[in-house]
Short mmCIF file of C-alpha atoms and ligand atoms in Angstrom, two decimals:
data_model
loop_
_atom_site.label_atom_id
_atom_site.label_comp_id
_atom_site.label_asym_id
_atom_site.label_seq_id
_atom_site.Cartn_x
_atom_site.Cartn_y
_atom_site.Cartn_z
CA MET A 227 -24.04 -0.13 -7.69
CA GLY A 228 -23.78 -1.69 -3.78
CA MET A 229 -20.92 -4.27 -3.00
CA LYS A 230 -23.12 -7.15 -3.04
CA SER A 231 -24.91 -6.70 -6.29
CA PHE A 232 -21.36 -6.36 -8.26
CA THR A 233 -20.15 -9.18 -6.52
CA GLN A 234 -23.25 -11.40 -7.46
CA LYS A 235 -22.81 -9.81 -11.24
CA LEU A 236 -19.40 -10.59 -11.01
CA ALA A 237 -19.48 -14.18 -9.72
CA LEU A 238 -21.86 -14.76 -12.59
CA THR A 239 -19.54 -13.76 -15.37
CA THR A 240 -16.08 -14.77 -13.91
CA ALA A 241 -18.06 -18.65 -13.77
CA LEU A 242 -18.47 -18.38 -17.32
CA VAL A 243 -15.07 -17.38 -18.10
CA SER A 244 -13.73 -20.07 -15.43
CA SER A 245 -15.33 -22.92 -16.46
CA ILE A 246 -13.76 -22.59 -20.06
CA ALA A 247 -10.95 -21.93 -18.15
CA LEU A 248 -9.84 -25.61 -16.67
CA GLY A 249 -7.60 -28.03 -18.21
CA ALA A 250 -3.93 -28.27 -19.25
CA ILE A 251 -1.91 -25.83 -21.13
CA SER A 252 -0.19 -26.76 -24.04
CA ALA A 253 3.40 -27.31 -24.65
CA GLN A 254 3.31 -24.67 -27.58
CA ALA A 255 2.04 -22.21 -25.46
CA GLU A 256 3.96 -18.46 -26.23
CA PRO A 257 3.83 -16.90 -22.33
CA THR A 258 2.20 -13.57 -22.64
CA ALA A 259 0.84 -11.65 -19.61
CA GLU A 260 -1.27 -7.99 -19.89
CA VAL A 261 0.04 -6.60 -16.55
CA LEU A 262 -2.40 -4.29 -14.97
CA HIS A 263 -0.73 -2.13 -12.35
CA TYR A 264 -0.35 1.49 -11.17
CA TRP A 265 3.44 1.72 -10.91
CA THR A 266 3.84 5.04 -12.90
CA SER A 267 6.28 7.33 -10.60
CA GLY A 268 10.16 7.22 -11.25
CA SER A 269 11.40 4.26 -9.28
CA GLU A 270 8.09 2.62 -9.86
CA ALA A 271 8.51 2.46 -12.98
CA LYS A 272 12.25 1.26 -12.72
CA ALA A 273 10.75 -1.57 -10.28
CA VAL A 274 8.09 -2.73 -12.61
CA LYS A 275 10.56 -2.59 -15.65
CA ALA A 276 12.89 -5.17 -13.55
CA LEU A 277 9.65 -7.74 -13.60
CA LYS A 278 9.23 -7.27 -17.53
CA GLU A 279 12.76 -7.59 -17.93
CA ASP A 280 13.03 -10.70 -16.07
CA PHE A 281 9.83 -12.06 -17.50
CA GLU A 282 10.83 -11.29 -21.07
CA ALA A 283 14.54 -12.62 -20.60
CA ASN A 284 12.36 -16.22 -19.88
CA GLY A 285 10.55 -15.95 -22.85
CA GLY A 286 7.35 -14.07 -21.65
CA LYS A 287 5.55 -11.56 -24.00
CA TRP A 288 4.61 -8.47 -21.45
CA VAL A 289 1.75 -6.58 -22.46
CA ASP A 290 1.88 -3.28 -20.24
CA ALA A 291 -1.41 -2.02 -19.03
CA PRO A 292 -0.44 0.88 -16.27
CA VAL A 293 -3.24 3.13 -14.98
CA ALA A 294 -1.72 6.00 -13.18
CA GLY A 295 -2.87 7.06 -9.88
CA GLY A 296 -1.27 6.62 -6.55
CA GLY A 297 -2.80 3.84 -4.32
CA GLY A 298 -4.39 2.12 -6.93
CA ASP A 299 -7.93 3.73 -6.66
CA ALA A 300 -8.21 4.60 -10.46
CA GLN A 301 -6.74 1.07 -11.43
CA ALA A 302 -9.56 -0.72 -9.15
CA ALA A 303 -12.16 1.18 -11.52
CA VAL A 304 -10.29 -0.05 -14.62
CA LEU A 305 -10.28 -3.36 -13.48
CA ARG A 306 -13.79 -3.70 -12.67
CA SER A 307 -14.81 -3.11 -15.73
CA ARG A 308 -12.80 -5.41 -17.36
CA VAL A 309 -13.80 -8.44 -15.19
CA LEU A 310 -17.34 -7.32 -15.94
CA SER A 311 -17.22 -7.54 -19.57
CA GLY A 312 -15.64 -10.78 -19.41
CA ASN A 313 -11.93 -9.38 -20.47
CA PRO A 314 -9.80 -9.67 -17.45
CA PRO A 315 -5.82 -8.54 -17.70
CA ALA A 316 -4.00 -11.77 -16.74
CA ALA A 317 -2.08 -10.26 -13.87
CA VAL A 318 -3.30 -7.42 -11.98
CA GLN A 319 -1.77 -5.11 -8.83
CA ILE A 320 -3.93 -5.66 -6.03
CA LYS A 321 -3.66 -6.16 -2.34
CA GLY A 322 -4.56 -7.68 0.45
CA LEU A 323 -8.53 -7.92 1.11
CA SER A 324 -9.24 -6.91 -2.52
CA ILE A 325 -7.54 -10.48 -3.17
CA GLN A 326 -9.89 -11.99 -1.04
CA GLU A 327 -13.02 -9.87 -2.31
CA TRP A 328 -11.73 -11.00 -6.06
CA ALA A 329 -11.55 -14.63 -4.85
CA GLU A 330 -14.61 -14.75 -3.58
CA ALA A 331 -16.30 -13.57 -6.69
CA ASP A 332 -14.49 -16.77 -8.47
CA ALA A 333 -12.45 -14.09 -10.36
CA LEU A 334 -8.79 -15.52 -9.58
CA GLY A 335 -7.02 -18.52 -10.96
CA ASP A 336 -5.82 -21.32 -8.78
CA LEU A 337 -1.88 -20.94 -8.32
CA THR A 338 -1.61 -23.58 -5.80
CA LYS A 339 -0.07 -26.58 -7.76
CA LEU A 340 2.77 -23.86 -8.85
CA GLY A 341 3.42 -23.14 -5.25
CA GLU A 342 3.74 -26.57 -4.12
CA GLU A 343 6.38 -27.27 -6.88
CA GLU A 344 7.94 -23.91 -5.94
CA GLY A 345 8.05 -24.38 -2.09
CA TRP A 346 5.84 -21.05 -1.40
CA ASP A 347 4.91 -22.56 1.98
CA ASN A 348 8.52 -22.72 3.07
CA VAL A 349 9.91 -19.08 1.74
CA LEU A 350 6.84 -17.18 2.57
CA PRO A 351 6.27 -15.45 5.82
CA PRO A 352 2.83 -16.93 7.51
CA LEU A 353 1.44 -13.22 7.66
CA LEU A 354 1.98 -12.78 3.87
CA GLN A 355 0.51 -16.33 2.97
CA ASP A 356 -2.69 -15.14 4.77
CA ILE A 357 -2.77 -12.26 2.28
CA VAL A 358 -2.45 -14.59 -0.77
CA LYS A 359 -4.45 -17.49 0.13
CA HIS A 360 -7.81 -17.48 -0.21
CA ASP A 361 -9.66 -20.89 1.33
CA GLY A 362 -6.17 -22.52 1.70
CA LYS A 363 -5.30 -21.84 -1.96
CA TYR A 364 -2.80 -19.58 -3.77
CA VAL A 365 -4.53 -17.22 -5.53
CA ALA A 366 -1.70 -14.52 -5.42
CA VAL A 367 1.76 -13.72 -5.25
CA PRO A 368 3.60 -10.87 -3.16
CA VAL A 369 6.34 -9.19 -4.48
CA ASN A 370 7.13 -6.86 -0.99
CA ILE A 371 6.35 -5.76 2.23
CA HIS A 372 5.87 -1.89 2.28
CA ARG A 373 5.88 -0.05 5.51
CA VAL A 374 3.16 2.68 5.81
CA ASP A 375 4.56 4.15 8.97
CA TRP A 376 6.92 6.96 8.06
CA ILE A 377 8.35 10.34 8.19
CA TRP A 378 10.58 11.47 5.40
CA ALA A 379 12.29 14.44 6.56
CA ASN A 380 14.79 17.20 5.07
CA PRO A 381 17.73 17.09 7.58
CA GLU A 382 18.72 20.32 6.11
CA SER A 383 15.26 22.14 7.12
CA LEU A 384 15.00 20.36 10.59
CA ALA A 385 18.42 21.90 11.14
CA LYS A 386 17.32 25.42 10.22
CA VAL A 387 15.14 25.41 13.59
CA GLY A 388 16.95 23.39 15.75
CA GLY A 389 14.91 20.36 15.62
CA GLU A 390 15.14 16.50 15.78
CA PRO A 391 12.93 14.30 14.29
CA PRO A 392 9.75 13.79 16.65
CA ARG A 393 9.09 10.73 18.72
CA THR A 394 5.64 11.96 20.25
CA TRP A 395 2.59 13.60 18.23
CA GLU A 396 3.43 16.50 20.67
CA GLU A 397 6.90 16.93 19.60
CA PHE A 398 5.63 16.71 15.94
CA ASN A 399 3.60 19.81 16.26
CA VAL A 400 6.28 21.57 18.34
CA LEU A 401 8.29 21.06 15.54
CA ALA A 402 6.04 21.89 12.65
CA ASP A 403 4.58 25.43 14.96
CA LYS A 404 8.78 25.83 14.83
CA LEU A 405 9.14 25.07 11.07
CA GLN A 406 6.10 27.27 9.75
CA ALA A 407 7.63 30.22 12.26
CA ALA A 408 10.96 29.68 9.83
CA GLY A 409 8.58 29.71 6.72
CA ILE A 410 9.18 26.32 6.23
CA THR A 411 5.81 24.19 4.97
CA PRO A 412 6.21 21.91 7.75
CA LEU A 413 4.42 18.73 5.75
CA ALA A 414 4.53 18.15 2.26
CA HIS A 415 1.19 16.39 1.66
CA GLY A 416 -1.06 15.16 -1.42
CA GLY A 417 -4.78 15.88 -1.08
CA GLN A 418 -6.18 12.80 -2.29
CA PRO A 419 -8.28 10.56 -0.12
CA TRP A 420 -5.35 7.78 -0.04
CA GLN A 421 -3.00 10.29 0.85
CA ASP A 422 -5.40 11.72 3.74
CA GLY A 423 -6.15 8.39 4.65
CA THR A 424 -2.53 7.46 5.12
CA VAL A 425 -1.63 10.35 7.54
CA PHE A 426 -4.69 9.55 9.48
CA GLU A 427 -3.73 5.87 9.98
CA THR A 428 -0.49 6.96 11.15
CA VAL A 429 -2.08 8.73 13.94
CA VAL A 430 -4.54 6.59 14.36
CA LEU A 431 -1.88 4.14 15.49
CA GLY A 432 -0.09 6.59 17.43
CA MET A 433 -2.34 8.04 19.59
CA GLY A 434 -4.49 4.70 20.11
CA GLY A 435 -2.27 1.96 19.81
CA ALA A 436 -2.32 -1.38 17.74
CA GLU A 437 -5.68 -2.58 19.64
CA PHE A 438 -7.17 0.46 19.17
CA PHE A 439 -6.37 0.47 15.36
CA ASN A 440 -7.54 -3.02 14.67
CA LYS A 441 -10.91 -2.40 16.87
CA ALA A 442 -11.89 0.46 14.64
CA PHE A 443 -10.51 -0.70 11.51
CA VAL A 444 -10.97 -4.60 11.48
CA GLU A 445 -13.48 -5.00 14.05
CA LYS A 446 -15.44 -1.82 13.13
CA ASP A 447 -16.54 -1.30 16.55
CA PRO A 448 -19.04 1.95 16.83
CA ALA A 449 -17.56 2.50 20.08
CA THR A 450 -14.35 2.80 19.31
CA LEU A 451 -14.80 4.72 15.92
CA LYS A 452 -16.66 7.20 18.24
CA SER A 453 -14.57 7.11 21.37
CA ASP A 454 -12.51 10.12 22.94
CA THR A 455 -9.42 8.86 21.79
CA MET A 456 -10.75 9.05 17.92
CA LYS A 457 -11.58 12.79 18.41
CA LYS A 458 -7.94 13.46 19.59
CA VAL A 459 -7.09 11.96 16.15
CA PHE A 460 -9.25 14.13 14.41
CA ASP A 461 -7.98 17.02 16.32
CA GLN A 462 -4.40 16.00 15.08
CA MET A 463 -5.71 16.02 11.57
CA ARG A 464 -6.98 19.54 11.87
CA LYS A 465 -3.57 20.81 12.91
CA MET A 466 -1.72 18.66 10.47
CA ARG A 467 -4.25 20.56 7.60
CA GLY A 468 -2.66 23.90 9.01
CA TYR A 469 0.96 22.31 8.36
CA VAL A 470 0.49 21.84 4.68
CA ASP A 471 0.88 24.62 1.70
CA ALA A 472 -1.82 25.94 -0.34
CA ASP A 473 -1.66 23.92 -3.20
CA PHE A 474 -1.70 20.42 -1.60
CA SER A 475 -5.40 19.90 -3.09
CA GLY A 476 -4.91 16.81 -5.51
CA ARG A 477 -1.32 16.85 -5.56
CA ASP A 478 0.28 13.37 -6.54
CA TRP A 479 2.44 11.57 -3.62
CA ASN A 480 5.91 11.55 -5.78
CA LEU A 481 5.44 15.45 -6.08
CA ALA A 482 4.81 15.59 -2.50
CA THR A 483 8.15 13.90 -1.52
CA SER A 484 10.00 15.88 -4.48
CA MET A 485 9.13 19.03 -1.95
CA VAL A 486 11.13 17.53 1.00
CA MET A 487 13.77 16.84 -1.88
CA ARG A 488 14.31 20.16 -2.64
CA GLY A 489 13.50 21.54 0.78
CA GLU A 490 10.35 23.20 -0.16
CA ALA A 491 9.01 21.19 3.04
CA ALA A 492 10.36 19.57 5.91
CA MET A 493 8.40 16.30 6.29
CA GLN A 494 6.01 14.09 4.27
CA ILE A 495 3.99 11.04 6.13
CA MET A 496 4.02 8.29 3.52
CA GLY A 497 5.10 4.99 2.80
CA ASP A 498 8.21 3.47 1.72
CA TRP A 499 7.44 4.02 -1.88
CA ALA A 500 8.44 7.64 -1.26
CA LYS A 501 12.05 6.34 -0.13
CA GLY A 502 11.95 4.48 -3.86
CA GLU A 503 11.69 8.14 -5.32
CA PHE A 504 14.68 9.46 -3.05
CA LEU A 505 16.68 6.52 -4.24
CA ALA A 506 16.03 7.61 -7.87
CA ALA A 507 17.02 10.91 -7.33
CA GLY A 508 20.28 9.82 -6.48
CA LYS A 509 19.58 10.62 -2.50
CA VAL A 510 21.18 9.11 0.23
CA PRO A 511 19.70 8.04 3.22
CA GLY A 512 20.62 9.55 6.67
CA LYS A 513 22.37 12.48 4.68
CA ASP A 514 20.43 13.56 2.13
CA PHE A 515 17.35 12.30 3.95
CA LEU A 516 16.23 10.91 6.94
CA CYS A 517 13.41 7.98 7.77
CA VAL A 518 12.02 8.06 11.01
CA PRO A 519 9.05 6.04 12.04
CA THR A 520 5.91 8.30 12.95
CA PRO A 521 5.26 8.64 16.83
CA SER A 522 3.67 5.73 18.26
CA LYS A 523 4.82 2.54 21.08
CA GLY A 524 7.10 0.23 18.61
CA GLY A 525 4.22 -0.14 15.98
CA TYR A 526 4.55 -0.87 12.43
CA ILE A 527 1.85 -0.67 9.59
CA LEU A 528 1.97 -3.26 6.79
CA ASN A 529 1.18 -2.84 3.32
CA SER A 530 2.09 -5.07 0.80
CA ASP A 531 1.92 -5.36 -3.02
CA SER A 532 0.61 -8.60 -4.80
CA PHE A 533 0.20 -10.08 -8.12
CA ALA A 534 -3.35 -11.81 -8.65
CA MET A 535 -3.83 -13.86 -11.89
CA PHE A 536 -7.26 -13.74 -13.41
CA ASN A 537 -9.17 -16.47 -15.01
CA VAL A 538 -8.16 -16.29 -18.54
CA THR A 539 -9.22 -18.70 -21.52
CA SER A 540 -5.66 -18.66 -23.83
CA ASP A 541 -2.99 -21.22 -22.99
CA ASP A 542 -0.62 -18.34 -23.69
CA ASP A 543 -2.38 -16.16 -21.15
CA LYS A 544 -2.18 -19.20 -18.90
CA ALA A 545 1.56 -20.01 -19.26
CA GLY A 546 2.40 -16.50 -19.08
CA GLN A 547 0.42 -16.20 -15.50
CA GLN A 548 2.74 -19.46 -14.38
CA LEU A 549 5.78 -17.85 -15.34
CA LEU A 550 5.30 -14.41 -14.13
CA ALA A 551 3.81 -16.15 -10.58
CA ARG A 552 7.06 -18.02 -10.22
CA LEU A 553 9.49 -15.33 -11.20
CA ILE A 554 8.22 -12.91 -8.81
CA LEU A 555 8.88 -14.90 -5.63
CA GLY A 556 12.35 -15.79 -6.96
CA GLU A 557 15.07 -14.45 -4.90
CA LYS A 558 17.08 -12.54 -7.23
CA PHE A 559 13.74 -10.86 -8.50
CA GLN A 560 12.91 -9.92 -4.92
CA GLU A 561 16.23 -8.10 -4.51
CA THR A 562 16.08 -6.32 -7.27
CA PHE A 563 12.69 -5.17 -7.46
CA ASN A 564 12.58 -4.10 -3.79
CA LEU A 565 15.93 -2.13 -3.84
CA TYR A 566 13.74 0.16 -6.57
CA LYS A 567 10.55 -0.01 -4.99
CA GLY A 568 11.56 1.20 -1.55
CA SER A 569 9.95 -1.86 0.56
CA ILE A 570 11.62 -5.01 1.62
CA PRO A 571 11.26 -8.49 0.16
CA ALA A 572 7.93 -10.30 1.04
CA ARG A 573 10.62 -13.79 0.43
CA MET A 574 12.30 -14.85 3.59
CA GLY A 575 15.86 -15.85 3.38
CA VAL A 576 16.96 -12.85 0.69
CA SER A 577 20.36 -11.22 1.77
CA THR A 578 19.98 -8.29 3.41
CA GLU A 579 23.49 -6.63 2.02
CA LYS A 580 22.30 -4.75 -0.53
CA PHE A 581 19.46 -2.99 1.56
CA ASP A 582 19.82 0.22 3.08
CA GLU A 583 19.36 1.55 6.65
CA CYS A 584 15.87 2.58 6.41
CA ALA A 585 15.01 -1.02 4.70
CA VAL A 586 17.08 -2.83 7.55
CA LYS A 587 15.12 -0.61 10.18
CA SER A 588 11.97 -1.79 8.58
CA MET A 589 12.72 -5.63 8.71
CA VAL A 590 13.62 -5.40 12.34
CA ASP A 591 11.04 -2.89 13.35
CA LEU A 592 8.51 -5.37 11.69
CA GLN A 593 10.04 -8.45 13.64
CA SER A 594 9.75 -6.76 16.93
CA ALA A 595 6.40 -5.37 16.53
CA SER A 596 5.17 -8.67 15.41
CA GLU A 597 6.25 -9.92 18.64
CA SER A 598 5.30 -7.08 20.82
CA GLY A 599 1.88 -7.27 19.09
CA ALA A 600 1.76 -3.56 17.53
CA LEU A 601 2.08 -4.99 13.98
CA VAL A 602 -1.36 -3.98 12.02
CA GLY A 603 -2.62 -4.17 8.22
CA SER A 604 -2.70 -0.59 6.83
CA MET A 605 -6.74 0.27 6.00
CA ALA A 606 -5.55 3.01 3.59
CA HIS A 607 -3.56 0.31 1.63
CA GLU A 608 -6.14 -2.44 1.86
CA ILE A 609 -4.65 -4.77 4.00
CA ALA A 610 -7.06 -4.26 7.22
CA ALA A 611 -10.00 -2.73 5.11
CA ALA A 612 -10.91 -2.58 1.98
CA GLY A 613 -14.18 -1.93 -0.54
CA ALA A 614 -16.98 -0.04 0.73
CA VAL A 615 -15.59 0.07 4.50
CA ARG A 616 -12.10 1.65 3.46
CA GLY A 617 -14.23 4.20 0.92
CA ALA A 618 -16.36 5.15 3.57
CA ILE A 619 -13.72 5.63 6.03
CA LEU A 620 -11.30 7.83 3.50
CA ASP A 621 -14.36 9.99 2.40
CA VAL A 622 -15.01 10.61 5.99
CA VAL A 623 -11.53 11.54 6.66
CA THR A 624 -11.07 13.71 3.53
CA GLU A 625 -14.44 15.65 4.44
CA HIS A 626 -12.99 16.53 7.69
CA PHE A 627 -9.53 17.49 6.08
CA ASN A 628 -11.32 19.86 3.82
CA SER A 629 -13.76 21.21 6.10
CA ASP A 630 -14.41 22.80 9.17
CA MET A 631 -16.22 19.86 10.50
CA THR A 632 -15.30 19.64 14.17
CA SER A 633 -14.09 16.31 15.71
CA ASP A 634 -16.94 15.52 17.56
CA VAL A 635 -18.98 15.48 14.39
CA ALA A 636 -16.41 13.73 12.49
CA VAL A 637 -16.65 10.84 14.41
CA GLU A 638 -20.56 10.77 14.42
CA ARG A 639 -19.81 10.63 10.84
CA LEU A 640 -16.93 8.12 10.84
CA ALA A 641 -19.26 5.39 12.81
CA GLU A 642 -22.51 5.95 10.82
CA ALA A 643 -20.55 5.81 7.53
CA VAL A 644 -18.71 2.43 8.56
CA GLU A 645 -22.13 1.17 9.92
CA LEU A 646 -23.56 1.76 6.29
CA ALA A 647 -20.51 0.21 4.04
CA GLU A 648 -20.86 -3.10 5.90
C1 LIG B 1235 1.13 0.95 -3.44
C2 LIG B 1235 2.45 1.02 -3.55
C3 LIG B 1235 2.24 2.07 -4.54
C4 LIG B 1235 1.97 3.74 -3.74
C5 LIG B 1235 1.82 4.79 -4.66
C6 LIG B 1235 0.64 1.59 -2.16
O1 LIG B 1235 -0.84 1.77 -2.22
O2 LIG B 1235 1.14 -0.28 -2.17
O3 LIG B 1235 3.43 0.31 -4.33
O4 LIG B 1235 3.92 2.84 -4.84
O5 LIG B 1235 0.65 2.79 -3.68
O6 LIG B 1235 1.21 4.59 -5.80
#
């Protein structure tokens, strides 16, 4: 089904639901929320449990609806069918442009009144307000800011070859070659489209810079997608393919993180949800593992998780949505959740005291990248692109990674696929 017909069908279904959804919530309502999410790894489960406990402590009834599968692509299919059958979950973990697409289809409730009461405009950075507002109305609440462009490294593995964390992609390759020669897998990786896309976008930012990144993924400019710089990006991806182990296909991201923990691989390129896994295993940043940004000129790839509240009919569900949204932006919750999750708070002004050096680096680098214009939204994680366009990019990146496609062919395919998806 094309995106347009899907959206049209959806608009009909959701218009029906929302026409019944209007009206005040009765005072006897028992706040209930079925929460659809894909936080099933060890650290993710701890983080989501903190939200569940907070909700329950405030009188809410939590109905857990986890869908395993990193990056959320499996969950997205479940969400679509739930909405199309007129039975959406009350709260759903979605992101970026996906929030806009669901809002466009009239599937989301309006949280603006609550937002005004709680003063969200004063505590959320404008950047995140843009992500969770549609037509000036709050339709979702952000839980965090995740940075995508990180290398997670095992310091002992690097020391075995006398290597330092790389500052350029050339240095990355030199280090990876040395590791490989010493019998150490340079790159822990899981061959799933969103993970391939995660690595790919860090290379795009590193080799092309922020302007190039946005021209490719936001403007979808054919000349940029086919450029010599993009060819170099695919050349680097070909090198990356040579740095992963034989069993990479289909591996979950958190298993790749464990490989770095155990010294079975030296590095992983992954967002800072990987740090959550290191911390959950009792590892200490700077000692047991290193966090270094992937090579770029002061860049920062932003990802942010949010909960969108879908149109529901019962007063219990509506009360549940209000309670959940209010708690999510609470200062205490933002601290507890993000300490487990590896991310930094979405809310401004949360004390940084308990956050580790990687989180503090993320905060500092975010600020400077935002000032220098080197801050971009993640394509792989739906901030800069979503739906069919993101899918088209990931398809080409994955096909290239798993075949002997040349960079010349890859860029042509990329430009074509993006054009068709629009
Ligand atoms: C989400 C993270 C999640 C990761 C792995 C990312 O897209 O933003 O919250 O931990 O995928 O599933």
